[in-house]
């Protein structure tokens, strides 16, 4: 679409790795960071409630593999 | 396109959901229709427009969507050949959302004046069109359940089954391949693209469906139905339902 190299959003759900080989074409790094944040927040309820996972990592990388940012969401349940 | 073919498409659509008598059919056949071709991703009518005609999709797929003042677009519905996606504009004079082509489309336009005139003369036709818009509303209710209650993977499973059932009725779906010329993002009905990738990958890895360009192939029907929690009542795809 933009001719820009794609950003890759690798996921880690507890110990399960889901590699994003294809990636997403986005206009710039800021919008990729926005997508990572949005995706992590959107996926968390699904994972924590429906799949009983406790930790979600969105590992955003440039096309060559260099890291941009990691968004980590952990579930903590405290019993009294 | 031949005139006959154009009026038959409308009659077939109305008959698939409502009972029309012979005189109703004759009256529908005499409605003037104008066929126009639209390229993909082009608005047919926009939010705020005051259209003077409705369209029947002869060929192609469309979607309805609304964009917030902050620029976020929410898809409201998908439409396949045989649908009349802006029939409500016959009585709601200002569009409150957009109707956009997803693929190249052949659309047949019927003027509101002619339709209104016909519905005043033929109660059977008026009832059939009324039923059309009620079915449209029933689909929206299911869409709300999808967006509001079903987790992403179930939502995606549901829309695949729904499209399959809708295409079956118009004879466009045989076997397990379901025409769905939507991007993954459109298919997800508002889920973030990264999230969609994950769900698509899950359905693929578990060998439930396969996604290819413009189509989805059902591999494991039983598991897909389980995920979809699908009951076809809301589609009302027979005059008796």
GROMACS .gro file of C-alpha atoms in nm:
model
  321
    1UNK     CA    1   0.000   0.000   0.000
    2UNK     CA    2   0.249   0.259   0.117
    3UNK     CA    3   0.557   0.087  -0.020
    4UNK     CA    4   0.701   0.106   0.332
    5UNK     CA    5   0.860  -0.208   0.475
    6UNK     CA    6   0.609  -0.380   0.702
    7UNK     CA    7   0.621  -0.380   1.081
    8UNK     CA    8   0.600  -0.716   1.255
    9UNK     CA    9   0.388  -0.776   1.562
   10UNK     CA   10   0.510  -1.095   1.726
   11UNK     CA   11   0.293  -1.220   2.006
   12UNK     CA   12   0.369  -1.414   2.317
   13UNK     CA   13   0.081  -1.560   2.514
   14UNK     CA   14   0.226  -1.710   2.831
   15UNK     CA   15   0.497  -1.927   2.675
   16UNK     CA   16   0.330  -1.962   2.336
   17UNK     CA   17   0.500  -1.765   2.059
   18UNK     CA   18   0.307  -1.647   1.755
   19UNK     CA   19   0.537  -1.511   1.494
   20UNK     CA   20   0.409  -1.245   1.255
   21UNK     CA   21   0.592  -1.328   0.936
   22UNK     CA   22   0.383  -1.115   0.700
   23UNK     CA   23   0.364  -0.797   0.905
   24UNK     CA   24   0.154  -0.488   0.852
   25UNK     CA   25   0.231  -0.194   0.629
   26UNK     CA   26   0.189   0.125   0.828
   27UNK     CA   27   0.277   0.483   0.750
   28UNK     CA   28   0.536   0.530   1.026
   29UNK     CA   29   0.675   0.404   1.356
   30UNK     CA   30   0.434   0.613   1.560
   31UNK     CA   31   0.137   0.447   1.398
   32UNK     CA   32   0.298   0.103   1.446
   33UNK     CA   33   0.342   0.179   1.817
   34UNK     CA   34  -0.022   0.286   1.830
   35UNK     CA   35  -0.129  -0.040   1.666
   36UNK     CA   36   0.079  -0.244   1.911
   37UNK     CA   37  -0.081  -0.071   2.208
   38UNK     CA   38  -0.430  -0.099   2.062
   39UNK     CA   39  -0.383  -0.466   1.976
   40UNK     CA   40  -0.246  -0.557   2.318
   41UNK     CA   41  -0.535  -0.386   2.496
   42UNK     CA   42  -0.790  -0.540   2.259
   43UNK     CA   43  -0.649  -0.892   2.288
   44UNK     CA   44  -0.604  -0.896   2.664
   45UNK     CA   45  -0.969  -0.958   2.765
   46UNK     CA   46  -1.004  -1.232   2.508
   47UNK     CA   47  -0.689  -1.406   2.626
   48UNK     CA   48  -0.724  -1.358   3.000
   49UNK     CA   49  -1.093  -1.440   3.020
   50UNK     CA   50  -1.147  -1.692   2.741
   51UNK     CA   51  -0.807  -1.860   2.713
   52UNK     CA   52  -0.698  -1.833   3.078
   53UNK     CA   53  -0.361  -1.685   2.979
   54UNK     CA   54  -0.185  -1.458   3.230
   55UNK     CA   55   0.068  -1.270   3.028
   56UNK     CA   56   0.057  -1.114   2.686
   57UNK     CA   57   0.348  -0.958   2.502
   58UNK     CA   58   0.327  -0.768   2.175
   59UNK     CA   59   0.681  -0.750   2.042
   60UNK     CA   60   0.694  -0.486   1.770
   61UNK     CA   61   0.987  -0.509   1.532
   62UNK     CA   62   1.104  -0.344   1.216
   63UNK     CA   63   1.121  -0.550   0.900
   64UNK     CA   64   1.488  -0.631   0.952
   65UNK     CA   65   1.418  -0.759   1.304
   66UNK     CA   66   1.535  -0.468   1.515
   67UNK     CA   67   1.306  -0.415   1.813
   68UNK     CA   68   1.085  -0.106   1.833
   69UNK     CA   69   0.885  -0.160   2.150
   70UNK     CA   70   0.740  -0.435   2.366
   71UNK     CA   71   0.396  -0.397   2.519
   72UNK     CA   72   0.351  -0.634   2.811
   73UNK     CA   73   0.022  -0.693   2.989
   74UNK     CA   74   0.012  -0.922   3.292
   75UNK     CA   75  -0.287  -1.048   3.481
   76UNK     CA   76  -0.259  -1.041   3.860
   77UNK     CA   77  -0.541  -1.179   4.070
   78UNK     CA   78  -0.505  -1.119   4.445
   79UNK     CA   79  -0.714  -1.320   4.685
   80UNK     CA   80  -0.777  -1.166   5.029
   81UNK     CA   81  -2.732  -0.622  -1.939
   82UNK     CA   82  -3.061  -0.738  -2.070
   83UNK     CA   83  -3.374  -0.578  -1.931
   84UNK     CA   84  -3.531  -0.915  -1.852
   85UNK     CA   85  -3.229  -1.028  -1.651
   86UNK     CA   86  -3.238  -0.707  -1.448
   87UNK     CA   87  -3.603  -0.734  -1.346
   88UNK     CA   88  -3.569  -1.107  -1.279
   89UNK     CA   89  -3.292  -1.040  -1.026
   90UNK     CA   90  -3.524  -0.818  -0.823
   91UNK     CA   91  -3.814  -1.062  -0.848
   92UNK     CA   92  -3.593  -1.351  -0.744
   93UNK     CA   93  -3.475  -1.157  -0.442
   94UNK     CA   94  -3.824  -1.058  -0.329
   95UNK     CA   95  -3.960  -1.409  -0.388
   96UNK     CA   96  -3.681  -1.570  -0.190
   97UNK     CA   97  -3.804  -1.397   0.123
   98UNK     CA   98  -4.172  -1.315   0.053
   99UNK     CA   99  -4.471  -1.463  -0.126
  100UNK     CA  100  -4.566  -1.246  -0.428
  101UNK     CA  101  -4.868  -1.320  -0.647
  102UNK     CA  102  -4.854  -1.313  -1.028
  103UNK     CA  103  -4.984  -0.962  -1.053
  104UNK     CA  104  -4.724  -0.837  -0.803
  105UNK     CA  105  -4.456  -1.003  -1.014
  106UNK     CA  106  -4.588  -0.838  -1.330
  107UNK     CA  107  -4.587  -0.502  -1.156
  108UNK     CA  108  -4.228  -0.546  -1.030
  109UNK     CA  109  -4.123  -0.654  -1.379
  110UNK     CA  110  -4.252  -0.326  -1.522
  111UNK     CA  111  -4.045  -0.113  -1.282
  112UNK     CA  112  -3.792   0.100  -1.469
  113UNK     CA  113  -3.437   0.007  -1.362
  114UNK     CA  114  -3.109   0.165  -1.464
  115UNK     CA  115  -2.795  -0.044  -1.454
  116UNK     CA  116  -2.466   0.123  -1.362
  117UNK     CA  117  -2.120  -0.018  -1.299
  118UNK     CA  118  -1.908   0.097  -1.006
  119UNK     CA  119  -1.541   0.027  -0.940
  120UNK     CA  120  -1.429  -0.119  -0.605
  121UNK     CA  121  -1.407   0.105  -0.295
  122UNK     CA  122  -1.638   0.374  -0.427
  123UNK     CA  123  -1.924   0.531  -0.233
  124UNK     CA  124  -2.269   0.468  -0.381
  125UNK     CA  125  -2.444   0.695  -0.131
  126UNK     CA  126  -2.283   0.888   0.153
  127UNK     CA  127  -2.383   0.991   0.501
  128UNK     CA  128  -2.594   1.307   0.458
  129UNK     CA  129  -2.694   1.238   0.096
  130UNK     CA  130  -3.057   1.261  -0.010
  131UNK     CA  131  -3.085   0.981  -0.263
  132UNK     CA  132  -3.374   0.960  -0.508
  133UNK     CA  133  -3.324   0.592  -0.590
  134UNK     CA  134  -3.243   0.255  -0.431
  135UNK     CA  135  -3.008  -0.004  -0.572
  136UNK     CA  136  -3.013  -0.378  -0.614
  137UNK     CA  137  -2.671  -0.545  -0.621
  138UNK     CA  138  -2.664  -0.748  -0.943
  139UNK     CA  139  -2.297  -0.838  -0.913
  140UNK     CA  140  -2.031  -0.765  -0.653
  141UNK     CA  141  -2.013  -0.694  -0.281
  142UNK     CA  142  -2.076  -0.376  -0.080
  143UNK     CA  143  -2.056  -0.264   0.279
  144UNK     CA  144  -2.232  -0.009   0.492
  145UNK     CA  145  -2.027   0.191   0.739
  146UNK     CA  146  -2.034   0.499   0.956
  147UNK     CA  147  -1.740   0.722   1.043
  148UNK     CA  148  -1.720   0.909   1.374
  149UNK     CA  149  -1.616   1.273   1.393
  150UNK     CA  150  -1.277   1.145   1.512
  151UNK     CA  151  -1.234   0.956   1.187
  152UNK     CA  152  -1.294   0.602   1.313
  153UNK     CA  153  -1.494   0.392   1.071
  154UNK     CA  154  -1.723   0.117   1.193
  155UNK     CA  155  -1.847  -0.138   0.941
  156UNK     CA  156  -2.219  -0.201   0.988
  157UNK     CA  157  -2.298  -0.470   0.733
  158UNK     CA  158  -2.178  -0.662   0.429
  159UNK     CA  159  -2.394  -0.704   0.120
  160UNK     CA  160  -2.390  -0.967  -0.151
  161UNK     CA  161  -2.559  -0.991  -0.490
  162UNK     CA  162  -2.937  -0.987  -0.456
  163UNK     CA  163  -2.937  -0.744  -0.162
  164UNK     CA  164  -3.102  -0.401  -0.176
  165UNK     CA  165  -2.872  -0.235   0.078
  166UNK     CA  166  -3.026   0.114   0.076
  167UNK     CA  167  -3.394   0.026   0.062
  168UNK     CA  168  -3.453   0.225   0.381
  169UNK     CA  169  -3.380   0.544   0.185
  170UNK     CA  170  -3.723   0.501   0.024
  171UNK     CA  171  -3.873   0.633   0.348
  172UNK     CA  172  -3.574   0.774   0.539
  173UNK     CA  173  -3.484   1.072   0.325
  174UNK     CA  174  -3.137   1.159   0.453
  175UNK     CA  175  -2.866   0.889   0.459
  176UNK     CA  176  -2.730   0.831   0.812
  177UNK     CA  177  -2.434   0.617   0.698
  178UNK     CA  178  -2.231   0.532   0.387
  179UNK     CA  179  -2.291   0.258   0.132
  180UNK     CA  180  -1.963   0.169  -0.041
  181UNK     CA  181  -1.860  -0.089  -0.302
  182UNK     CA  182  -1.606  -0.347  -0.185
  183UNK     CA  183  -1.546  -0.498  -0.528
  184UNK     CA  184  -1.636  -0.392  -0.881
  185UNK     CA  185  -2.014  -0.386  -0.879
  186UNK     CA  186  -2.302  -0.392  -1.122
  187UNK     CA  187  -2.592  -0.212  -0.959
  188UNK     CA  188  -2.947  -0.171  -1.075
  189UNK     CA  189  -3.111   0.153  -0.962
  190UNK     CA  190  -3.484   0.195  -0.911
  191UNK     CA  191  -3.624   0.543  -0.856
  192UNK     CA  192  -3.801   0.613  -0.529
  193UNK     CA  193  -4.091   0.769  -0.719
  194UNK     CA  194  -4.152   0.450  -0.917
  195UNK     CA  195  -4.114   0.229  -0.609
  196UNK     CA  196  -4.342   0.445  -0.395
  197UNK     CA  197  -4.601   0.453  -0.670
  198UNK     CA  198  -4.586   0.074  -0.701
  199UNK     CA  199  -4.614   0.011  -0.327
  200UNK     CA  200  -4.925   0.231  -0.316
  201UNK     CA  201  -5.088   0.020  -0.585
  202UNK     CA  202  -4.969  -0.326  -0.480
  203UNK     CA  203  -4.991  -0.421  -0.113
  204UNK     CA  204  -4.810  -0.747  -0.183
  205UNK     CA  205  -4.506  -0.557  -0.308
  206UNK     CA  206  -4.525  -0.311  -0.019
  207UNK     CA  207  -4.526  -0.602   0.226
  208UNK     CA  208  -4.234  -0.771   0.052
  209UNK     CA  209  -4.025  -0.453   0.068
  210UNK     CA  210  -4.127  -0.393   0.429
  211UNK     CA  211  -4.015  -0.747   0.508
  212UNK     CA  212  -3.685  -0.677   0.331
  213UNK     CA  213  -3.609  -0.390   0.563
  214UNK     CA  214  -3.714  -0.597   0.867
  215UNK     CA  215  -3.473  -0.872   0.764
  216UNK     CA  216  -3.208  -0.603   0.727
  217UNK     CA  217  -3.279  -0.502   1.088
  218UNK     CA  218  -3.263  -0.866   1.203
  219UNK     CA  219  -2.917  -0.896   1.048
  220UNK     CA  220  -2.812  -0.582   1.235
  221UNK     CA  221  -2.927  -0.732   1.565
  222UNK     CA  222  -2.708  -1.035   1.501
  223UNK     CA  223  -2.421  -0.803   1.406
  224UNK     CA  224  -2.459  -0.622   1.740
  225UNK     CA  225  -2.437  -0.957   1.918
  226UNK     CA  226  -2.129  -1.040   1.713
  227UNK     CA  227  -1.952  -0.714   1.788
  228UNK     CA  228  -2.070  -0.685   2.148
  229UNK     CA  229  -2.070  -1.040   2.279
  230UNK     CA  230  -1.869  -1.282   2.067
  231UNK     CA  231  -1.495  -1.305   2.117
  232UNK     CA  232  -1.293  -1.237   1.801
  233UNK     CA  233  -1.254  -1.597   1.690
  234UNK     CA  234  -1.623  -1.676   1.736
  235UNK     CA  235  -1.719  -1.353   1.561
  236UNK     CA  236  -1.512  -1.444   1.260
  237UNK     CA  237  -1.655  -1.798   1.254
  238UNK     CA  238  -2.006  -1.655   1.268
  239UNK     CA  239  -1.962  -1.417   0.976
  240UNK     CA  240  -1.814  -1.697   0.762
  241UNK     CA  241  -2.118  -1.918   0.824
  242UNK     CA  242  -2.358  -1.630   0.770
  243UNK     CA  243  -2.203  -1.539   0.434
  244UNK     CA  244  -2.212  -1.903   0.332
  245UNK     CA  245  -2.584  -1.930   0.412
  246UNK     CA  246  -2.664  -1.605   0.233
  247UNK     CA  247  -2.470  -1.705  -0.077
  248UNK     CA  248  -2.626  -2.053  -0.081
  249UNK     CA  249  -2.974  -1.901  -0.111
  250UNK     CA  250  -2.876  -1.712  -0.425
  251UNK     CA  251  -2.699  -2.017  -0.568
  252UNK     CA  252  -2.349  -1.873  -0.535
  253UNK     CA  253  -2.197  -2.114  -0.291
  254UNK     CA  254  -2.139  -2.475  -0.365
  255UNK     CA  255  -1.907  -2.694  -0.169
  256UNK     CA  256  -1.693  -2.543   0.101
  257UNK     CA  257  -1.559  -2.230  -0.069
  258UNK     CA  258  -1.731  -1.913   0.048
  259UNK     CA  259  -1.679  -1.595  -0.156
  260UNK     CA  260  -1.573  -1.325   0.088
  261UNK     CA  261  -1.386  -1.050  -0.095
  262UNK     CA  262  -1.307  -0.857   0.223
  263UNK     CA  263  -0.972  -0.767   0.373
  264UNK     CA  264  -0.890  -0.932   0.705
  265UNK     CA  265  -0.946  -0.598   0.871
  266UNK     CA  266  -1.295  -0.557   0.722
  267UNK     CA  267  -1.378  -0.915   0.808
  268UNK     CA  268  -1.298  -0.855   1.171
  269UNK     CA  269  -1.567  -0.587   1.203
  270UNK     CA  270  -1.362  -0.352   1.415
  271UNK     CA  271  -1.099  -0.575   1.576
  272UNK     CA  272  -0.746  -0.431   1.560
  273UNK     CA  273  -0.551  -0.566   1.256
  274UNK     CA  274  -0.286  -0.731   1.474
  275UNK     CA  275  -0.558  -0.909   1.666
  276UNK     CA  276  -0.721  -1.023   1.341
  277UNK     CA  277  -0.392  -1.171   1.224
  278UNK     CA  278  -0.378  -1.375   1.540
  279UNK     CA  279  -0.735  -1.502   1.505
  280UNK     CA  280  -0.690  -1.586   1.137
  281UNK     CA  281  -0.372  -1.772   1.225
  282UNK     CA  282  -0.551  -1.964   1.499
  283UNK     CA  283  -0.834  -2.073   1.267
  284UNK     CA  284  -0.577  -2.171   1.007
  285UNK     CA  285  -0.344  -2.356   1.244
  286UNK     CA  286  -0.631  -2.553   1.393
  287UNK     CA  287  -0.738  -2.647   1.038
  288UNK     CA  288  -1.086  -2.502   1.078
  289UNK     CA  289  -1.089  -2.269   0.777
  290UNK     CA  290  -0.841  -2.157   0.513
  291UNK     CA  291  -0.825  -1.795   0.401
  292UNK     CA  292  -0.731  -1.716   0.043
  293UNK     CA  293  -0.769  -1.407  -0.172
  294UNK     CA  294  -1.137  -1.322  -0.185
  295UNK     CA  295  -1.261  -1.644  -0.029
  296UNK     CA  296  -1.273  -1.856   0.281
  297UNK     CA  297  -1.276  -2.236   0.261
  298UNK     CA  298  -1.440  -2.436   0.536
  299UNK     CA  299  -1.225  -2.732   0.638
  300UNK     CA  300  -1.375  -2.843   0.969
  301UNK     CA  301  -1.745  -2.771   0.950
  302UNK     CA  302  -1.830  -2.914   1.291
  303UNK     CA  303  -1.578  -2.702   1.480
  304UNK     CA  304  -1.663  -2.392   1.282
  305UNK     CA  305  -2.032  -2.429   1.369
  306UNK     CA  306  -1.940  -2.483   1.732
  307UNK     CA  307  -1.735  -2.164   1.739
  308UNK     CA  308  -1.996  -1.965   1.547
  309UNK     CA  309  -2.291  -2.045   1.774
  310UNK     CA  310  -2.498  -2.004   1.459
  311UNK     CA  311  -2.875  -2.020   1.428
  312UNK     CA  312  -3.007  -1.912   1.088
  313UNK     CA  313  -3.349  -1.793   1.210
  314UNK     CA  314  -3.251  -1.425   1.195
  315UNK     CA  315  -3.180  -1.449   0.821
  316UNK     CA  316  -3.546  -1.535   0.746
  317UNK     CA  317  -3.445  -1.675   0.411
  318UNK     CA  318  -3.778  -1.833   0.318
  319UNK     CA  319  -4.123  -1.673   0.281
  320UNK     CA  320  -4.246  -1.893   0.566
  321UNK     CA  321  -3.967  -1.808   0.812
   0.00000   0.00000   0.00000
